[in-house]
mmCIF file of C-alpha atoms and ligand atoms in Angstrom:
data_model
loop_
_atom_site.group_PDB
_atom_site.id
_atom_site.type_symbol
_atom_site.label_atom_id
_atom_site.label_comp_id
_atom_site.label_asym_id
_atom_site.label_seq_id
_atom_site.Cartn_x
_atom_site.Cartn_y
_atom_site.Cartn_z
ATOM 1 C CA MET A 1 13.661 5.915 4.404
ATOM 2 C CA ARG A 2 16.594 3.508 4.471
ATOM 3 C CA SER A 3 15.334 1.334 7.261
ATOM 4 C CA TRP A 4 12.156 0.490 5.359
ATOM 5 C CA SER A 5 13.677 -0.257 1.997
ATOM 6 C CA ILE A 6 16.358 -2.472 0.477
ATOM 7 C CA PRO A 7 18.847 -1.522 -2.269
ATOM 8 C CA ALA A 8 18.108 -2.946 -5.714
ATOM 9 C CA GLY A 9 20.895 -1.642 -7.910
ATOM 10 C CA ARG A 10 21.214 1.473 -10.019
ATOM 11 C CA ILE A 11 19.550 2.688 -13.217
ATOM 12 C CA PHE A 12 21.117 5.616 -15.115
ATOM 13 C CA GLY A 13 23.338 6.260 -12.074
ATOM 14 C CA VAL A 14 20.346 6.599 -9.754
ATOM 15 C CA GLU A 15 20.139 4.413 -6.674
ATOM 16 C CA VAL A 16 16.994 2.262 -6.747
ATOM 17 C CA ARG A 17 15.498 0.930 -3.506
ATOM 18 C CA ILE A 18 12.471 -1.310 -2.956
ATOM 19 C CA HIS A 19 10.103 -0.409 -0.137
ATOM 20 C CA PHE A 20 9.052 -3.274 2.087
ATOM 21 C CA SER A 21 5.395 -2.674 1.157
ATOM 22 C CA PHE A 22 6.075 -4.678 -1.997
ATOM 23 C CA LEU A 23 6.052 -7.662 0.343
ATOM 24 C CA LEU A 24 2.587 -6.598 1.480
ATOM 25 C CA LEU A 25 1.550 -6.659 -2.160
ATOM 26 C CA LEU A 26 2.756 -10.263 -2.479
ATOM 27 C CA VAL A 27 0.772 -11.214 0.602
ATOM 28 C CA PHE A 28 -2.258 -9.338 -0.691
ATOM 29 C CA ILE A 29 -2.144 -11.017 -4.096
ATOM 30 C CA GLY A 30 -1.711 -14.332 -2.346
ATOM 31 C CA LEU A 31 -4.871 -13.683 -0.321
ATOM 32 C CA THR A 32 -6.935 -12.490 -3.282
ATOM 33 C CA GLU A 33 -5.842 -15.354 -5.489
ATOM 34 C CA HIS A 34 -6.549 -17.812 -2.739
ATOM 35 C CA SER A 35 -10.174 -16.752 -2.592
ATOM 36 C CA ASN A 36 -10.483 -17.101 -6.363
ATOM 37 C CA PRO A 37 -10.636 -20.734 -7.515
ATOM 38 C CA LEU A 38 -9.931 -19.720 -11.151
ATOM 39 C CA ALA A 39 -6.497 -18.410 -10.344
ATOM 40 C CA SER A 40 -4.497 -20.277 -7.788
ATOM 41 C CA ASN A 41 -1.181 -20.644 -9.609
ATOM 42 C CA PRO A 42 1.844 -19.273 -7.741
ATOM 43 C CA MET A 43 3.867 -18.789 -10.948
ATOM 44 C CA ARG A 44 1.216 -16.519 -12.408
ATOM 45 C CA GLY A 45 0.936 -14.680 -9.108
ATOM 46 C CA THR A 46 4.667 -13.975 -9.239
ATOM 47 C CA ALA A 47 4.383 -12.852 -12.873
ATOM 48 C CA LEU A 48 1.657 -10.453 -11.844
ATOM 49 C CA VAL A 49 3.908 -8.920 -9.180
ATOM 50 C CA ALA A 50 6.621 -8.650 -11.840
ATOM 51 C CA ILE A 51 4.203 -6.778 -14.100
ATOM 52 C CA VAL A 52 3.330 -4.349 -11.319
ATOM 53 C CA PHE A 53 7.032 -3.956 -10.476
ATOM 54 C CA GLY A 54 8.063 -3.406 -14.081
ATOM 55 C CA SER A 55 5.341 -0.794 -14.556
ATOM 56 C CA VAL A 56 6.398 1.106 -11.428
ATOM 57 C CA VAL A 57 10.047 1.053 -12.589
ATOM 58 C CA LEU A 58 8.972 2.378 -15.973
ATOM 59 C CA HIS A 59 6.969 5.127 -14.329
ATOM 60 C CA GLU A 60 10.001 6.198 -12.290
ATOM 61 C CA LEU A 61 12.269 6.076 -15.284
ATOM 62 C CA GLY A 62 9.952 8.594 -16.892
ATOM 63 C CA HIS A 63 10.550 10.983 -13.950
ATOM 64 C CA ALA A 64 14.272 10.290 -13.752
ATOM 65 C CA LEU A 65 14.830 10.856 -17.463
ATOM 66 C CA VAL A 66 12.935 14.135 -17.664
ATOM 67 C CA GLY A 67 14.547 15.201 -14.370
ATOM 68 C CA ARG A 68 17.983 14.560 -15.747
ATOM 69 C CA LEU A 69 17.195 16.346 -19.030
ATOM 70 C CA SER A 70 16.044 19.415 -17.128
ATOM 71 C CA GLY A 71 19.094 19.486 -14.866
ATOM 72 C CA VAL A 72 17.667 17.852 -11.707
ATOM 73 C CA PRO A 73 19.208 14.391 -11.463
ATOM 74 C CA PRO A 74 17.575 12.389 -8.654
ATOM 75 C CA ARG A 75 19.745 10.733 -5.987
ATOM 76 C CA ALA A 76 17.566 7.730 -5.242
ATOM 77 C CA ILE A 77 14.220 6.211 -6.128
ATOM 78 C CA VAL A 78 12.176 4.245 -3.609
ATOM 79 C CA LEU A 79 9.727 1.891 -5.279
ATOM 80 C CA PHE A 80 6.260 1.462 -3.810
ATOM 81 C CA PRO A 81 3.632 -0.748 -5.450
ATOM 82 C CA ILE A 82 1.654 2.410 -6.264
ATOM 83 C CA GLY A 83 4.516 4.326 -7.804
ATOM 84 C CA GLY A 84 7.847 5.550 -6.580
ATOM 85 C CA VAL A 85 9.179 8.383 -4.556
ATOM 86 C CA THR A 86 12.112 10.214 -6.042
ATOM 87 C CA ILE A 87 14.611 11.537 -3.500
ATOM 88 C CA PHE A 88 16.698 14.509 -4.470
ATOM 89 C CA ASP A 89 20.053 15.281 -2.887
ATOM 90 C CA GLU A 90 19.369 16.816 0.543
ATOM 91 C CA ALA A 91 22.789 18.418 0.734
ATOM 92 C CA GLN A 92 22.182 20.329 -2.491
ATOM 93 C CA PRO A 93 19.073 22.420 -2.065
ATOM 94 C CA SER A 94 20.595 24.935 -4.441
ATOM 95 C CA ILE A 95 18.498 23.699 -7.358
ATOM 96 C CA THR A 96 16.626 26.838 -8.389
ATOM 97 C CA PRO A 97 12.865 26.646 -7.922
ATOM 98 C CA ASN A 98 11.052 26.392 -11.250
ATOM 99 C CA TRP A 99 7.439 25.305 -11.079
ATOM 100 C CA LYS A 100 7.030 24.620 -14.808
ATOM 101 C CA ARG A 101 9.986 22.236 -14.757
ATOM 102 C CA ASP A 102 8.568 20.475 -11.679
ATOM 103 C CA VAL A 103 5.202 20.012 -13.422
ATOM 104 C CA LYS A 104 6.984 18.469 -16.420
ATOM 105 C CA ILE A 105 8.975 16.044 -14.268
ATOM 106 C CA ALA A 106 5.808 15.052 -12.358
ATOM 107 C CA ALA A 107 3.795 14.465 -15.529
ATOM 108 C CA ALA A 108 6.466 12.261 -17.121
ATOM 109 C CA GLY A 109 5.704 9.236 -14.878
ATOM 110 C CA PRO A 110 1.996 8.900 -15.607
ATOM 111 C CA LEU A 111 2.655 9.624 -19.279
ATOM 112 C CA ALA A 112 5.068 6.661 -19.438
ATOM 113 C CA ASN A 113 2.339 4.411 -17.996
ATOM 114 C CA PHE A 114 -0.317 5.694 -20.406
ATOM 115 C CA ALA A 115 2.048 5.083 -23.310
ATOM 116 C CA VAL A 116 2.583 1.450 -22.222
ATOM 117 C CA ALA A 117 -1.169 0.985 -21.654
ATOM 118 C CA GLY A 118 -1.892 2.337 -25.126
ATOM 119 C CA LEU A 119 0.677 0.037 -26.667
ATOM 120 C CA ALA A 120 -0.676 -2.958 -24.735
ATOM 121 C CA ALA A 121 -4.233 -2.158 -25.771
ATOM 122 C CA LEU A 122 -3.181 -1.878 -29.417
ATOM 123 C CA ILE A 123 -1.309 -5.212 -29.347
ATOM 124 C CA LEU A 124 -4.134 -6.947 -27.463
ATOM 125 C CA HIS A 125 -6.686 -5.597 -29.914
ATOM 126 C CA PHE A 126 -4.927 -7.235 -32.854
ATOM 127 C CA ALA A 127 -3.409 -10.310 -31.193
ATOM 128 C CA MET A 128 -6.367 -11.377 -29.082
ATOM 129 C CA PRO A 129 -9.451 -9.747 -30.601
ATOM 130 C CA GLU A 130 -11.730 -12.053 -28.593
ATOM 131 C CA LEU A 131 -10.500 -10.509 -25.330
ATOM 132 C CA ARG A 132 -12.809 -7.905 -23.809
ATOM 133 C CA LEU A 133 -10.496 -5.084 -22.739
ATOM 134 C CA TRP A 134 -12.999 -3.267 -20.591
ATOM 135 C CA SER A 135 -14.232 -6.165 -18.502
ATOM 136 C CA ASP A 136 -13.748 -7.077 -14.854
ATOM 137 C CA PRO A 137 -11.566 -8.578 -13.327
ATOM 138 C CA TYR A 138 -9.151 -5.939 -14.549
ATOM 139 C CA VAL A 139 -6.009 -7.165 -12.798
ATOM 140 C CA LEU A 140 -5.835 -10.888 -12.178
ATOM 141 C CA SER A 141 -3.026 -13.415 -12.650
ATOM 142 C CA SER A 142 -5.130 -15.625 -14.919
ATOM 143 C CA ASN A 143 -5.016 -12.915 -17.574
ATOM 144 C CA LEU A 144 -1.575 -11.345 -17.627
ATOM 145 C CA PRO A 145 -1.787 -9.189 -20.808
ATOM 146 C CA HIS A 146 -5.056 -7.740 -19.554
ATOM 147 C CA SER A 147 -3.328 -7.085 -16.221
ATOM 148 C CA LEU A 148 -0.436 -5.258 -17.948
ATOM 149 C CA LEU A 149 -2.896 -2.888 -19.592
ATOM 150 C CA TRP A 150 -4.885 -2.200 -16.473
ATOM 151 C CA THR A 151 -1.929 -1.969 -14.099
ATOM 152 C CA ASN A 152 -0.514 0.823 -16.247
ATOM 153 C CA LEU A 153 -3.835 2.625 -16.596
ATOM 154 C CA TRP A 154 -4.238 2.372 -12.830
ATOM 155 C CA LEU A 155 -0.734 3.550 -12.019
ATOM 156 C CA GLY A 156 -0.956 6.446 -14.451
ATOM 157 C CA GLY A 157 -4.403 7.503 -13.284
ATOM 158 C CA PHE A 158 -3.825 6.975 -9.591
ATOM 159 C CA ASN A 159 -0.628 8.978 -9.621
ATOM 160 C CA LEU A 160 -2.527 11.955 -10.995
ATOM 161 C CA LEU A 161 -4.404 12.212 -7.665
ATOM 162 C CA PRO A 162 -3.580 15.513 -5.984
ATOM 163 C CA ALA A 163 -2.268 13.589 -2.948
ATOM 164 C CA TYR A 164 1.375 14.421 -2.322
ATOM 165 C CA PRO A 165 3.782 12.636 -2.944
ATOM 166 C CA MET A 166 1.705 11.279 -5.827
ATOM 167 C CA ASP A 167 2.487 13.129 -9.026
ATOM 168 C CA GLY A 168 -0.764 15.083 -9.008
ATOM 169 C CA GLY A 169 0.269 16.292 -5.551
ATOM 170 C CA ARG A 170 3.657 17.324 -6.910
ATOM 171 C CA VAL A 171 1.918 19.417 -9.535
ATOM 172 C CA LEU A 172 -0.128 20.933 -6.732
ATOM 173 C CA ARG A 173 3.033 21.687 -4.740
ATOM 174 C CA ALA A 174 4.652 23.283 -7.785
ATOM 175 C CA ILE A 175 1.613 25.578 -8.039
ATOM 176 C CA PHE A 176 1.740 26.383 -4.293
ATOM 177 C CA SER A 177 5.442 27.183 -4.623
ATOM 178 C CA ARG A 178 4.641 30.126 -6.887
ATOM 179 C CA ARG A 179 3.313 31.968 -3.841
ATOM 180 C CA MET A 180 5.276 30.542 -0.902
ATOM 181 C CA ASP A 181 8.708 29.090 -0.081
ATOM 182 C CA ALA A 182 9.473 25.534 -1.094
ATOM 183 C CA VAL A 183 9.281 24.051 2.387
ATOM 184 C CA SER A 184 5.856 25.532 3.184
ATOM 185 C CA ALA A 185 4.583 24.427 -0.227
ATOM 186 C CA THR A 186 5.784 20.856 0.464
ATOM 187 C CA ARG A 187 4.205 20.790 3.926
ATOM 188 C CA ARG A 188 0.893 22.076 2.651
ATOM 189 C CA ALA A 189 0.880 19.446 -0.123
ATOM 190 C CA VAL A 190 1.863 16.749 2.394
ATOM 191 C CA SER A 191 -1.077 17.612 4.665
ATOM 192 C CA ILE A 192 -3.492 17.341 1.734
ATOM 193 C CA GLY A 193 -1.819 13.999 0.912
ATOM 194 C CA ARG A 194 -2.455 12.814 4.477
ATOM 195 C CA GLY A 195 -6.109 13.748 4.081
ATOM 196 C CA PHE A 196 -6.321 11.494 1.019
ATOM 197 C CA ALA A 197 -4.529 8.675 2.876
ATOM 198 C CA MET A 198 -7.099 8.906 5.681
ATOM 199 C CA ALA A 199 -9.993 8.942 3.205
ATOM 200 C CA PHE A 200 -8.656 5.842 1.439
ATOM 201 C CA CYS A 201 -8.116 4.031 4.746
ATOM 202 C CA LEU A 202 -11.674 4.809 5.907
ATOM 203 C CA ALA A 203 -13.218 3.824 2.587
ATOM 204 C CA GLY A 204 -11.073 0.676 2.605
ATOM 205 C CA MET A 205 -12.195 -0.256 6.105
ATOM 206 C CA TRP A 206 -15.825 0.225 5.154
ATOM 207 C CA ASN A 207 -15.364 -1.780 1.966
ATOM 208 C CA SER A 208 -13.522 -4.594 3.766
ATOM 209 C CA TRP A 209 -16.245 -4.667 6.391
ATOM 210 C CA THR A 210 -19.124 -4.882 3.893
ATOM 211 C CA THR A 211 -17.517 -7.335 1.454
ATOM 212 C CA ASN A 212 -15.670 -9.355 4.051
ATOM 213 C CA GLN A 213 -12.450 -9.138 2.003
ATOM 214 C CA VAL A 214 -9.283 -7.091 2.332
ATOM 215 C CA SER A 215 -9.872 -4.058 0.131
ATOM 216 C CA TRP A 216 -7.397 -2.519 -2.294
ATOM 217 C CA LEU A 217 -8.420 0.867 -0.914
ATOM 218 C CA LEU A 218 -7.057 0.003 2.504
ATOM 219 C CA LEU A 219 -3.728 -0.986 0.971
ATOM 220 C CA ILE A 220 -3.542 2.203 -1.077
ATOM 221 C CA GLY A 221 -4.337 4.295 2.009
ATOM 222 C CA ALA A 222 -1.509 2.633 3.912
ATOM 223 C CA PHE A 223 0.957 3.205 1.048
ATOM 224 C CA LEU A 224 -0.066 6.854 0.771
ATOM 225 C CA PHE A 225 0.522 7.251 4.472
ATOM 226 C CA PHE A 226 4.053 5.808 4.368
ATOM 227 C CA ALA A 227 4.985 7.923 1.411
ATOM 228 C CA ALA A 228 3.601 11.147 2.931
ATOM 229 C CA GLN A 229 5.454 10.432 6.175
ATOM 230 C CA MET A 230 8.723 10.045 4.316
ATOM 231 C CA GLU A 231 8.273 13.306 2.394
ATOM 232 C CA ASP A 232 7.353 15.179 5.537
ATOM 233 C CA ARG A 233 10.543 14.080 7.249
ATOM 234 C CA SER A 234 12.679 15.269 4.360
ATOM 235 C CA ALA A 235 10.780 18.582 4.295
ATOM 236 C CA VAL A 236 11.597 19.129 7.986
ATOM 237 C CA PHE A 237 15.223 18.269 7.257
ATOM 238 C CA GLN A 238 15.232 20.709 4.358
ATOM 239 C CA SER A 239 13.743 23.505 6.458
ATOM 240 C CA VAL A 240 16.410 23.002 9.125
ATOM 241 C CA LEU A 241 19.119 23.214 6.487
ATOM 242 C CA GLU A 242 17.733 26.402 4.989
ATOM 243 C CA THR A 243 16.745 28.336 8.098
ATOM 244 C CA VAL A 244 19.350 27.539 10.720
ATOM 245 C CA HIS A 245 22.563 29.575 10.718
ATOM 246 C CA LEU A 246 26.025 28.557 11.770
ATOM 247 C CA GLU A 247 25.977 30.836 14.831
ATOM 248 C CA ASP A 248 23.049 28.759 16.180
ATOM 249 C CA ILE A 249 25.004 25.519 16.264
ATOM 250 C CA MET A 250 28.724 26.345 16.102
ATOM 251 C CA LEU A 251 31.039 25.222 18.900
ATOM 252 C CA THR A 252 32.500 28.203 20.698
ATOM 253 C CA ASP A 253 34.463 26.249 23.258
ATOM 254 C CA PHE A 254 37.066 24.347 21.294
ATOM 255 C CA ALA A 255 40.725 23.413 21.252
ATOM 256 C CA THR A 256 43.232 24.697 18.737
ATOM 257 C CA LEU A 257 46.713 23.546 17.738
ATOM 258 C CA SER A 258 49.794 25.484 16.773
ATOM 259 C CA PRO A 259 51.798 24.595 13.616
ATOM 260 C CA ALA A 260 54.874 24.232 15.852
ATOM 261 C CA ASP A 261 53.241 21.574 18.068
ATOM 262 C CA THR A 262 54.681 18.114 17.666
ATOM 263 C CA LEU A 263 52.278 15.370 16.647
ATOM 264 C CA GLU A 264 52.696 13.682 20.023
ATOM 265 C CA ASP A 265 51.725 16.915 21.802
ATOM 266 C CA ALA A 266 48.788 17.321 19.469
ATOM 267 C CA LEU A 267 47.584 13.814 20.184
ATOM 268 C CA GLU A 268 47.949 14.454 23.910
ATOM 269 C CA LYS A 269 45.684 17.516 23.533
ATOM 270 C CA ALA A 270 43.242 15.607 21.353
ATOM 271 C CA VAL A 271 42.805 12.915 23.976
ATOM 272 C CA HIS A 272 41.503 15.476 26.441
ATOM 273 C CA CYS A 273 38.671 16.818 24.284
ATOM 274 C CA LEU A 274 35.864 15.319 22.255
ATOM 275 C CA GLN A 275 36.900 17.113 19.077
ATOM 276 C CA ASP A 276 37.900 15.158 16.006
ATOM 277 C CA ASP A 277 39.061 18.150 13.990
ATOM 278 C CA PHE A 278 41.224 21.120 14.971
ATOM 279 C CA PRO A 279 41.937 24.575 13.592
ATOM 280 C CA VAL A 280 45.661 25.340 13.484
ATOM 281 C CA ILE A 281 46.503 28.875 14.686
ATOM 282 C CA ARG A 282 49.674 30.903 14.368
ATOM 283 C CA GLY A 283 49.451 34.090 16.417
ATOM 284 C CA ALA A 284 46.053 35.529 15.496
ATOM 285 C CA ASP A 285 45.897 33.836 12.079
ATOM 286 C CA MET A 286 44.360 30.584 11.114
ATOM 287 C CA VAL A 287 46.758 28.698 8.898
ATOM 288 C CA GLY A 288 45.226 25.270 8.505
ATOM 289 C CA VAL A 289 43.011 22.472 9.762
ATOM 290 C CA VAL A 290 43.915 18.977 10.834
ATOM 291 C CA SER A 291 42.021 15.895 12.045
ATOM 292 C CA LYS A 292 42.792 13.515 14.894
ATOM 293 C CA GLN A 293 42.667 10.738 12.311
ATOM 294 C CA LYS A 294 45.381 12.354 10.220
ATOM 295 C CA ILE A 295 47.635 12.937 13.262
ATOM 296 C CA LEU A 296 47.304 9.289 14.289
ATOM 297 C CA GLN A 297 47.946 8.032 10.782
ATOM 298 C CA THR A 298 51.115 10.067 10.370
ATOM 299 C CA LEU A 299 52.369 9.094 13.818
ATOM 300 C CA ARG A 300 51.918 5.443 12.883
ATOM 301 C CA SER A 301 53.468 5.602 9.453
ATOM 302 C CA GLU A 302 56.194 8.230 9.804
ATOM 303 C CA GLY A 303 56.730 8.724 13.526
ATOM 304 C CA ASN A 304 56.722 12.049 15.306
ATOM 305 C CA GLY A 305 56.784 15.331 13.363
ATOM 306 C CA TYR A 306 55.168 18.759 13.389
ATOM 307 C CA VAL A 307 51.539 19.719 12.939
ATOM 308 C CA GLN A 308 52.743 22.110 10.242
ATOM 309 C CA SER A 309 53.711 19.236 7.958
ATOM 310 C CA VAL A 310 50.419 17.357 8.166
ATOM 311 C CA MET A 311 47.813 20.122 8.347
ATOM 312 C CA ASN A 312 45.534 20.909 5.441
ATOM 313 C CA ARG A 313 46.183 24.429 4.153
ATOM 314 C CA LEU A 314 43.267 24.404 1.739
ATOM 315 C CA PHE A 315 40.194 25.095 3.801
ATOM 316 C CA ASP A 316 37.100 27.226 3.587
ATOM 317 C CA VAL A 317 35.789 29.625 6.212
ATOM 318 C CA ALA A 318 32.241 30.834 6.750
ATOM 319 C CA PRO A 319 30.573 33.843 8.381
ATOM 320 C CA ARG A 320 28.256 33.233 11.348
ATOM 321 C CA SER A 321 25.200 34.085 9.286
ATOM 322 C CA GLU A 322 25.778 31.278 6.790
ATOM 323 C CA THR A 323 23.053 28.594 6.492
ATOM 324 C CA LEU A 324 23.665 24.925 7.271
ATOM 325 C CA ALA A 325 22.869 24.085 3.648
ATOM 326 C CA SER A 326 25.700 26.230 2.415
ATOM 327 C CA ALA A 327 28.067 24.888 5.121
ATOM 328 C CA PHE A 328 27.298 21.327 3.984
ATOM 329 C CA ARG A 329 28.137 22.286 0.419
ATOM 330 C CA LYS A 330 31.466 23.848 1.438
ATOM 331 C CA LEU A 331 32.468 20.804 3.519
ATOM 332 C CA SER A 332 31.605 18.304 0.788
ATOM 333 C CA ALA A 333 33.263 20.382 -1.962
ATOM 334 C CA ARG A 334 36.638 20.104 -0.255
ATOM 335 C CA ASN A 335 35.932 16.819 1.448
ATOM 336 C CA LEU A 336 36.648 18.412 4.822
ATOM 337 C CA SER A 337 35.094 17.743 8.178
ATOM 338 C CA ILE A 338 35.698 21.109 9.859
ATOM 339 C CA LEU A 339 34.549 24.616 8.916
ATOM 340 C CA PRO A 340 36.016 27.555 10.860
ATOM 341 C CA VAL A 341 33.529 30.381 11.530
ATOM 342 C CA VAL A 342 35.107 33.830 11.302
ATOM 343 C CA GLU A 343 34.075 37.378 12.069
ATOM 344 C CA ASN A 344 36.300 40.382 11.192
ATOM 345 C CA GLN A 345 39.003 37.841 10.314
ATOM 346 C CA GLN A 346 38.865 36.476 13.856
ATOM 347 C CA LEU A 347 38.097 32.831 14.548
ATOM 348 C CA VAL A 348 34.871 32.831 16.600
ATOM 349 C CA GLY A 349 33.805 29.196 16.387
ATOM 350 C CA ILE A 350 34.040 25.942 14.509
ATOM 351 C CA VAL A 351 31.493 23.685 12.872
ATOM 352 C CA THR A 352 32.448 20.048 12.380
ATOM 353 C CA LEU A 353 30.636 17.410 10.350
ATOM 354 C CA GLN A 354 29.981 15.468 13.534
ATOM 355 C CA ASN A 355 28.566 18.513 15.315
ATOM 356 C CA LEU A 356 26.506 19.418 12.197
ATOM 357 C CA MET A 357 24.900 15.972 12.101
ATOM 358 C CA HIS A 358 24.106 15.991 15.792
ATOM 359 C CA SER A 359 22.502 19.413 15.780
ATOM 360 C CA MET A 360 20.508 18.646 12.623
ATOM 361 C CA ALA A 361 18.940 15.615 14.260
ATOM 362 C CA LEU A 362 18.279 17.574 17.431
ATOM 363 C CA LEU A 363 16.770 20.565 15.622
ATOM 364 C CA ALA A 364 14.531 18.369 13.450
ATOM 365 C CA GLU A 365 13.301 16.634 16.592
ATOM 366 C CA THR A 366 12.620 19.938 18.409
ATOM 367 C CA ARG A 367 10.632 21.248 15.442
ATOM 368 C CA LYS A 368 8.559 18.092 15.266
ATOM 369 C CA LEU A 369 7.827 18.341 19.010
ATOM 370 C CA ARG A 370 6.959 22.018 18.697
ATOM 371 C CA LYS A 371 4.668 21.266 15.754
ATOM 372 C CA ALA A 372 3.013 18.438 17.685
ATOM 373 C CA ALA A 373 2.506 20.773 20.634
ATOM 374 C CA LEU A 374 0.910 23.372 18.388
ATOM 375 C CA GLU A 375 -1.442 20.834 16.841
ATOM 376 C CA SER A 376 -2.639 19.243 20.022
HETATM 377 ZN ZN1 LIG B 401 5.318 9.398 -10.249
#
């Protein structure tokens, strides 16, 4: 997601990013305008892009606001020319499933667009009565107010398509989720979304072929495809978080330190293993955790001392059956990078942030490969 989009500030505490396909839109408008002798004014072309952009932002604000009001604040919004994709916090899948709430959040975006379109139509009706609201060309830079109206009607209507991650598709997913788990519901909705993307691409190709012009349909198909891809990846990530347990990924071969070790000894040990974080053990008990970073820092600032004085005594432990999602939450709650795994009060393994990230990437990749193998 990040590699294809650039940050564009924050609204209501939500990170807003612009997907690179907005550039495609600029190119596309440039091409269309070029072929139309009535409208070859770059300023107006830019204004048209601004109208599309503003309408998409408005649409997303609708989602973000209703999301926040119903207790699901989004983490980031990625803006596409056909709408946005709202990203929720992957490390907090604890948000309780509630399909009615999800339907409300999904409907808020299109409703915002229809409200603006209604307002624009009303103003146009009184301010420019000579203008024919229902005439083609609907969206063209030579008639900006007309474009505002139709962009919003389009955005609102198009987003109601049952093609995930369009809002209609989100409604569909909410309905699926009444009878299956969230991840399966998302994947089913994503595959229907891909079907729509394909249909748009094919129709667009046919249209471009017959009219000898780049078709909007082709562009929409491509956007749908990007968006579905992104959602699918986060669904795979989510399923790894929810279904993999600590015992599947924990490190069982690891080094420990004693509280009576000196920092220099500890550093000596740390040099010989790849670990960045260590459990501190006294006898059979775990008494703390400490990181290589912390040992180094203290050695630099205060000279040699004992592990006892630098270790963190406030740490969480987890049973082997705990899910990765819950481990992530524990680590971030205490801002730690190591989670000891215990069984019958015995230390049986450790999970570190570094090791968690590595295995997540690996597991997601394996699942994708397995899925590809099943499909082919
Ligand atoms: Zn939307």
